[in-house]
Each structure stands twice: as C-alpha cells, then as structure tokens.
PDB file of C-alpha atoms in Angstrom:
ATOM      1  CA  ASP A   1      14.627   3.598 -38.168  1.00  0.00           C
ATOM      2  CA  HIS A   2      13.781   4.029 -41.859  1.00  0.00           C
ATOM      3  CA  ARG A   3      17.139   3.041 -43.413  1.00  0.00           C
ATOM      4  CA  ASP A   4      15.675  -0.114 -44.994  1.00  0.00           C
ATOM      5  CA  LEU A   5      12.915   1.883 -46.667  1.00  0.00           C
ATOM      6  CA  HIS A   6      15.441   4.210 -48.312  1.00  0.00           C
ATOM      7  CA  SER A   7      17.028   1.222 -50.046  1.00  0.00           C
ATOM      8  CA  PHE A   8      13.663  -0.262 -51.069  1.00  0.00           C
ATOM      9  CA  PRO A   9      13.906  -1.173 -54.768  1.00  0.00           C
ATOM     10  CA  THR A  10      11.269   0.514 -56.895  1.00  0.00           C
ATOM     11  CA  ARG A  11      10.836   0.401 -60.636  1.00  0.00           C
ATOM     12  CA  ARG A  12       8.516   3.408 -60.834  1.00  0.00           C
ATOM     13  CA  SER A  13       7.298   6.143 -58.539  1.00  0.00           C
ATOM     14  CA  SER A  14       3.972   4.269 -58.458  1.00  0.00           C
ATOM     15  CA  ASP A  15       5.508   1.335 -56.540  1.00  0.00           C
ATOM     16  CA  LEU A  16       5.123   2.755 -53.044  1.00  0.00           C
ATOM     17  CA  VAL A  17       2.324   4.017 -50.798  1.00  0.00           C
ATOM     18  CA  LEU A  18       2.995   4.854 -47.152  1.00  0.00           C
ATOM     19  CA  CYS A  19       0.549   4.099 -44.334  1.00  0.00           C
ATOM     20  CA  HIS A  20       0.172   5.812 -40.950  1.00  0.00           C
ATOM     21  CA  ARG A  21       2.999   8.348 -41.286  1.00  0.00           C
ATOM     22  CA  GLY A  22       5.447   9.778 -43.766  1.00  0.00           C
ATOM     23  CA  VAL A  23       9.146   9.018 -43.892  1.00  0.00           C
ATOM     24  CA  PRO A  24      11.683  11.845 -44.162  1.00  0.00           C
ATOM     25  CA  GLY A  25      13.347  11.780 -47.573  1.00  0.00           C
ATOM     26  CA  ILE A  26      10.711   9.512 -49.156  1.00  0.00           C
ATOM     27  CA  SER A  27       8.293  11.115 -51.591  1.00  0.00           C
ATOM     28  CA  ALA A  28       5.252   8.848 -51.849  1.00  0.00           C
ATOM     29  CA  PRO A  29       1.500   9.097 -51.346  1.00  0.00           C
ATOM     30  CA  LEU A  30       0.446   8.754 -47.716  1.00  0.00           C
ATOM     31  CA  VAL A  31      -2.742   7.135 -46.427  1.00  0.00           C
ATOM     32  CA  CYS A  32      -3.435   7.912 -42.781  1.00  0.00           C
ATOM     33  CA  TRP A  33      -6.114   8.786 -40.275  1.00  0.00           C
ATOM     34  CA  ASP A  34      -7.141  12.340 -39.505  1.00  0.00           C
ATOM     35  CA  SER A  35      -5.006  12.637 -36.372  1.00  0.00           C
ATOM     36  CA  ARG A  36      -6.347  16.073 -35.461  1.00  0.00           C
ATOM     37  CA  GLY A  37      -9.868  14.695 -35.897  1.00  0.00           C
ATOM     38  CA  ILE A  38      -9.137  11.817 -33.517  1.00  0.00           C
ATOM     39  CA  GLY A  39      -7.901  14.301 -30.924  1.00  0.00           C
ATOM     40  CA  ARG A  40     -11.029  16.419 -31.424  1.00  0.00           C
ATOM     41  CA  ILE A  41     -13.368  13.418 -31.039  1.00  0.00           C
ATOM     42  CA  ALA A  42     -11.680  12.323 -27.816  1.00  0.00           C
ATOM     43  CA  ALA A  43     -11.679  15.830 -26.328  1.00  0.00           C
ATOM     44  CA  ARG A  44     -15.344  16.461 -27.237  1.00  0.00           C
ATOM     45  CA  GLU A  45     -16.421  13.219 -25.559  1.00  0.00           C
ATOM     46  CA  ILE A  46     -14.423  13.973 -22.404  1.00  0.00           C
ATOM     47  CA  VAL A  47     -15.734  17.563 -22.185  1.00  0.00           C
ATOM     48  CA  ALA A  48     -19.316  16.359 -22.828  1.00  0.00           C
ATOM     49  CA  ARG A  49     -19.045  14.245 -19.683  1.00  0.00           C
ATOM     50  CA  GLY A  50     -18.296  17.299 -17.567  1.00  0.00           C
ATOM     51  CA  HIS A  51     -14.528  17.040 -17.165  1.00  0.00           C
ATOM     52  CA  ARG A  52     -12.539  20.277 -16.865  1.00  0.00           C
ATOM     53  CA  LYS A  53      -9.181  19.009 -15.565  1.00  0.00           C
ATOM     54  CA  ILE A  54      -8.019  16.937 -18.513  1.00  0.00           C
ATOM     55  CA  ALA A  55      -4.599  15.464 -19.254  1.00  0.00           C
ATOM     56  CA  TYR A  56      -3.039  14.432 -22.576  1.00  0.00           C
ATOM     57  CA  LEU A  57      -0.537  11.573 -22.581  1.00  0.00           C
ATOM     58  CA  ALA A  58       1.441  10.273 -25.563  1.00  0.00           C
ATOM     59  CA  MET A  59       3.819   7.335 -25.578  1.00  0.00           C
ATOM     60  CA  PHE A  60       6.390   9.587 -27.278  1.00  0.00           C
ATOM     61  CA  LYS A  61       6.473  12.755 -29.347  1.00  0.00           C
ATOM     62  CA  TYR A  62       6.167  12.388 -33.117  1.00  0.00           C
ATOM     63  CA  SER A  63       4.056  13.936 -35.864  1.00  0.00           C
ATOM     64  CA  ILE A  64       0.873  11.868 -35.415  1.00  0.00           C
ATOM     65  CA  ASN A  65       0.733  12.434 -31.641  1.00  0.00           C
ATOM     66  CA  GLU A  66       1.538  16.128 -32.094  1.00  0.00           C
ATOM     67  CA  GLU A  67      -1.346  16.453 -34.584  1.00  0.00           C
ATOM     68  CA  GLN A  68      -3.679  14.592 -32.210  1.00  0.00           C
ATOM     69  CA  PHE A  69      -2.665  16.990 -29.459  1.00  0.00           C
ATOM     70  CA  GLU A  70      -3.384  20.008 -31.698  1.00  0.00           C
ATOM     71  CA  GLY A  71      -6.949  18.775 -32.337  1.00  0.00           C
ATOM     72  CA  PHE A  72      -7.401  17.840 -28.678  1.00  0.00           C
ATOM     73  CA  LYS A  73      -6.139  21.196 -27.402  1.00  0.00           C
ATOM     74  CA  LYS A  74      -8.275  23.165 -29.869  1.00  0.00           C
ATOM     75  CA  VAL A  75     -11.469  21.608 -28.514  1.00  0.00           C
ATOM     76  CA  LEU A  76     -10.426  22.390 -24.930  1.00  0.00           C
ATOM     77  CA  ASP A  77      -9.480  25.955 -25.890  1.00  0.00           C
ATOM     78  CA  ASP A  78     -12.761  26.467 -27.787  1.00  0.00           C
ATOM     79  CA  ALA A  79     -14.668  25.193 -24.725  1.00  0.00           C
ATOM     80  CA  GLY A  80     -12.881  27.779 -22.551  1.00  0.00           C
ATOM     81  CA  ILE A  81     -11.135  25.048 -20.567  1.00  0.00           C
ATOM     82  CA  GLY A  82      -7.626  25.118 -21.976  1.00  0.00           C
ATOM     83  CA  ILE A  83      -5.055  22.618 -20.816  1.00  0.00           C
ATOM     84  CA  ASN A  84      -2.698  22.859 -17.871  1.00  0.00           C
ATOM     85  CA  GLU A  85       0.831  22.290 -19.212  1.00  0.00           C
ATOM     86  CA  LYS A  86       1.616  19.982 -16.276  1.00  0.00           C
ATOM     87  CA  PHE A  87      -1.176  17.752 -17.642  1.00  0.00           C
ATOM     88  CA  VAL A  88       0.632  17.264 -20.982  1.00  0.00           C
ATOM     89  CA  LEU A  89       2.918  14.224 -20.823  1.00  0.00           C
ATOM     90  CA  TRP A  90       5.222  13.122 -23.647  1.00  0.00           C
ATOM     91  CA  GLY A  91       6.960   9.811 -23.007  1.00  0.00           C
ATOM     92  CA  GLN A  92      10.289   8.582 -24.277  1.00  0.00           C
ATOM     93  CA  ALA A  93      10.660   6.649 -27.532  1.00  0.00           C
ATOM     94  CA  PRO A  94      11.252   2.905 -27.060  1.00  0.00           C
ATOM     95  CA  SER A  95      14.860   1.750 -27.082  1.00  0.00           C
ATOM     96  CA  ASP A  96      16.921  -1.374 -26.409  1.00  0.00           C
ATOM     97  CA  ARG A  97      16.986  -0.387 -22.722  1.00  0.00           C
ATOM     98  CA  SER A  98      13.405   0.790 -22.266  1.00  0.00           C
ATOM     99  CA  GLU A  99       9.885   0.019 -23.486  1.00  0.00           C
ATOM    100  CA  GLY A 100       9.392   3.773 -23.745  1.00  0.00           C
ATOM    101  CA  GLY A 101       6.359   5.801 -22.876  1.00  0.00           C
ATOM    102  CA  VAL A 102       5.609   7.765 -19.735  1.00  0.00           C
ATOM    103  CA  SER A 103       7.050   6.163 -16.599  1.00  0.00           C
ATOM    104  CA  GLU A 104       4.851   4.892 -13.783  1.00  0.00           C
ATOM    105  CA  GLU A 105       6.685   7.278 -11.420  1.00  0.00           C
ATOM    106  CA  VAL A 106       5.680  10.325 -13.493  1.00  0.00           C
ATOM    107  CA  LEU A 107       2.097   9.059 -13.716  1.00  0.00           C
ATOM    108  CA  ALA A 108       1.933   8.416  -9.968  1.00  0.00           C
ATOM    109  CA  ARG A 109       3.151  11.967  -9.205  1.00  0.00           C
ATOM    110  CA  LEU A 110       0.442  13.365 -11.491  1.00  0.00           C
ATOM    111  CA  LEU A 111      -2.318  11.174 -10.045  1.00  0.00           C
ATOM    112  CA  LEU A 112      -1.352  11.762  -6.402  1.00  0.00           C
ATOM    113  CA  ASP A 113      -1.195  15.543  -6.801  1.00  0.00           C
ATOM    114  CA  ASN A 114      -4.014  17.456  -5.062  1.00  0.00           C
ATOM    115  CA  ASP A 115      -4.615  19.230  -8.386  1.00  0.00           C
ATOM    116  CA  ARG A 116      -4.825  16.063 -10.491  1.00  0.00           C
ATOM    117  CA  PRO A 117      -6.776  15.544 -13.703  1.00  0.00           C
ATOM    118  CA  THR A 118     -10.179  13.872 -13.600  1.00  0.00           C
ATOM    119  CA  ALA A 119      -9.740  12.525 -17.137  1.00  0.00           C
ATOM    120  CA  ILE A 120      -6.738  11.434 -19.198  1.00  0.00           C
ATOM    121  CA  TYR A 121      -6.577  10.910 -22.945  1.00  0.00           C
ATOM    122  CA  CYS A 122      -3.851   8.454 -24.005  1.00  0.00           C
ATOM    123  CA  SER A 123      -2.654   8.296 -27.590  1.00  0.00           C
ATOM    124  CA  ASP A 124      -2.621   4.484 -27.519  1.00  0.00           C
ATOM    125  CA  THR A 125      -4.069   1.612 -25.526  1.00  0.00           C
ATOM    126  CA  SER A 126      -0.819   0.353 -24.006  1.00  0.00           C
ATOM    127  CA  GLU A 127      -0.336   3.720 -22.304  1.00  0.00           C
ATOM    128  CA  SER A 128      -3.970   3.787 -21.150  1.00  0.00           C
ATOM    129  CA  GLU A 129      -3.542   0.381 -19.519  1.00  0.00           C
ATOM    130  CA  LYS A 130      -0.437   1.705 -17.727  1.00  0.00           C
ATOM    131  CA  VAL A 131      -2.476   4.708 -16.520  1.00  0.00           C
ATOM    132  CA  TYR A 132      -5.246   2.368 -15.321  1.00  0.00           C
ATOM    133  CA  LEU A 133      -2.862   0.187 -13.283  1.00  0.00           C
ATOM    134  CA  THR A 134      -1.055   3.223 -11.867  1.00  0.00           C
ATOM    135  CA  ALA A 135      -4.391   4.808 -10.905  1.00  0.00           C
ATOM    136  CA  LEU A 136      -5.352   1.660  -8.991  1.00  0.00           C
ATOM    137  CA  GLN A 137      -1.977   1.669  -7.207  1.00  0.00           C
ATOM    138  CA  CYS A 138      -2.665   5.299  -6.242  1.00  0.00           C
ATOM    139  CA  GLY A 139      -6.024   4.311  -4.744  1.00  0.00           C
ATOM    140  CA  LEU A 140      -8.150   5.808  -7.521  1.00  0.00           C
ATOM    141  CA  LYS A 141     -11.214   4.120  -8.971  1.00  0.00           C
ATOM    142  CA  VAL A 142     -11.722   4.110 -12.735  1.00  0.00           C
ATOM    143  CA  PRO A 143     -14.021   5.681 -13.945  1.00  0.00           C
ATOM    144  CA  LYS A 144     -15.357   7.122 -10.640  1.00  0.00           C
ATOM    145  CA  ASP A 145     -12.202   9.090  -9.784  1.00  0.00           C
ATOM    146  CA  LEU A 146     -10.486   9.088 -13.162  1.00  0.00           C
ATOM    147  CA  SER A 147     -11.810   8.610 -16.690  1.00  0.00           C
ATOM    148  CA  ILE A 148      -9.383   7.143 -19.221  1.00  0.00           C
ATOM    149  CA  VAL A 149      -9.844   7.432 -22.993  1.00  0.00           C
ATOM    150  CA  SER A 150      -7.445   6.187 -25.650  1.00  0.00           C
ATOM    151  CA  SER A 151      -7.280   5.688 -29.380  1.00  0.00           C
ATOM    152  CA  ASP A 152      -5.993   2.641 -31.162  1.00  0.00           C
ATOM    153  CA  ASP A 153      -6.322   0.696 -34.365  1.00  0.00           C
ATOM    154  CA  LYS A 154      -7.973  -2.333 -32.814  1.00  0.00           C
ATOM    155  CA  GLN A 155     -10.344  -3.188 -30.016  1.00  0.00           C
ATOM    156  CA  HIS A 156      -8.311  -4.976 -27.381  1.00  0.00           C
ATOM    157  CA  SER A 157      -9.962  -7.725 -25.432  1.00  0.00           C
ATOM    158  CA  SER A 158      -7.953  -7.639 -22.227  1.00  0.00           C
ATOM    159  CA  TYR A 159      -9.736  -7.199 -18.917  1.00  0.00           C
ATOM    160  CA  ILE A 160      -8.252  -3.727 -18.502  1.00  0.00           C
ATOM    161  CA  SER A 161      -8.972  -2.424 -21.998  1.00  0.00           C
ATOM    162  CA  ARG A 162     -12.643  -3.363 -21.674  1.00  0.00           C
ATOM    163  CA  LYS A 163     -12.886  -0.850 -18.805  1.00  0.00           C
ATOM    164  CA  LEU A 164     -11.557   2.046 -20.897  1.00  0.00           C
ATOM    165  CA  ALA A 165     -13.171   4.284 -23.509  1.00  0.00           C
ATOM    166  CA  LEU A 166     -11.679   3.988 -26.992  1.00  0.00           C
ATOM    167  CA  VAL A 167     -11.682   6.075 -30.155  1.00  0.00           C
ATOM    168  CA  LEU A 168     -11.343   3.237 -32.650  1.00  0.00           C
ATOM    169  CA  LYS A 169      -9.251   3.690 -35.801  1.00  0.00           C
ATOM    170  CA  ASN A 170      -9.989   1.149 -38.534  1.00  0.00           C
ATOM    171  CA  GLU A 171      -6.581  -0.186 -39.606  1.00  0.00           C
ATOM    172  CA  PHE A 172      -8.124  -2.759 -41.959  1.00  0.00           C
ATOM    173  CA  ASP A 173      -9.934   0.001 -43.843  1.00  0.00           C
ATOM    174  CA  LEU A 174      -6.748   2.071 -43.986  1.00  0.00           C
ATOM    175  CA  GLY A 175      -4.843  -0.890 -45.468  1.00  0.00           C
ATOM    176  CA  ASN A 176      -7.564  -1.433 -48.065  1.00  0.00           C
ATOM    177  CA  LYS A 177      -7.402   2.227 -49.084  1.00  0.00           C
ATOM    178  CA  ALA A 178      -3.618   2.029 -49.425  1.00  0.00           C
ATOM    179  CA  ALA A 179      -3.854  -1.165 -51.503  1.00  0.00           C
ATOM    180  CA  ASP A 180      -6.536   0.363 -53.747  1.00  0.00           C
ATOM    181  CA  LEU A 181      -4.444   3.483 -54.206  1.00  0.00           C
ATOM    182  CA  LEU A 182      -1.344   1.457 -55.083  1.00  0.00           C
ATOM    183  CA  HIS A 183      -3.357  -0.672 -57.518  1.00  0.00           C
ATOM    184  CA  ASN A 184      -4.828   2.413 -59.227  1.00  0.00           C
ATOM    185  CA  MET A 185      -1.432   4.079 -59.385  1.00  0.00           C
ATOM    186  CA  GLY A 186      -0.025   0.965 -61.059  1.00  0.00           C
ATOM    187  CA  LYS A 187      -2.723   1.326 -63.720  1.00  0.00           C
ATOM    188  CA  GLY A 188      -1.654   4.927 -64.276  1.00  0.00           C
ATOM    189  CA  ASP A 189      -4.536   6.554 -62.379  1.00  0.00           C
ATOM    190  CA  ARG A 190      -2.888   9.588 -60.756  1.00  0.00           C
ATOM    191  CA  LYS A 191      -6.275  11.183 -59.914  1.00  0.00           C
ATOM    192  CA  SER A 192      -6.729   8.933 -56.882  1.00  0.00           C
ATOM    193  CA  VAL A 193      -3.459  10.095 -55.282  1.00  0.00           C
ATOM    194  CA  VAL A 194      -4.252  12.285 -52.261  1.00  0.00           C
TER     195      VAL A 194
END
C-alpha cells in the first residue's frame, strides 16, 4: 500500500529517491539491485552443480520477482534445460489473514511428485526455510535429495538458513548509494541520477 507515499510532502523533485522498487504514480530516481542478474547468478550456480530439474519459487508475484525469473529462465533456456511450468510457483501476497507465500500443501505436492525438482531457487530466505522444513517432512535430505538456493539482503544466522545457499544482496550498500544520490541531487547534481 503506497497511499502514504503519494501524500509525502516534498519541496522539490530532488527530495525523493526510491529503493528496491518503483511506486506507480511516483516519478523519482530508483536505486535497486539487478534483479535479472540475481536470477542469472542463482541459475548458473544451480546448473553448474549438475541440476536439470529446477524449480523457481517466489513469495508472491511482483516486478522484482518477475525480473529475477526472467534472468533465471534465460540461463536455463540458454543451457538447453528450460523450465517445467509446474516447477514455477508464485505465492500469494501477505494479508491480514495470511502470511502469504507458497503454502506448505503446494510445496509438499511438488516435493512428493515422482517427477520432482532436484533444486529449488527461492526469491527470499523465508520461503527457502519453508521449503527446507517441508522437504524434511516429505522425507527428503537437503542437499542430498534437494538443493535449495535463495537470495536475500542479509545473511541470516538461523540453523536452517546456514544449511542453504544464498545469493547475497548488499542492502547497506544500496542504502548508501540512495543516500549519496539524494545528497548529490540536493546539491543540484542531476548527472548522478540513473
């Protein structure tokens, strides 16, 4: 919900820089990660380890996850592997009634299928931890039976997350870039706007 941002008081157009993702109706510079690049990195690492039955799982469908999927899918297509559409899972957005994401029931059906993936890329760590726990409940061993890779903006230190591969996004660096950009814009430097 971006209603508060639309009423954000600004004196000049140089008063706002967005991080992570754009906001419909707001025209401002955006500082974000290369989402397609993150998807490509994850897919290359999974393919390099010999996997050919690879799933993509996103907590819910929005622009950043869709871009990650584009990069991910391109690597699989270029490798001649492609992706089975039943291995592409888009969860539900969080709401007052639900934490969102892909349900454990859907994950269990995928993991118990005779034609199951041997690797799953999750767009964030909370979903990868859900996959890990569901895999254990299905009798699978991670990483022997199922490899799990995710991307996130911080290294988690939970017992589960230490068992998973992670494409790390540096949120601190992203914040610094946004602050530098805002500072330069305030000084009238429009050249640094990307």
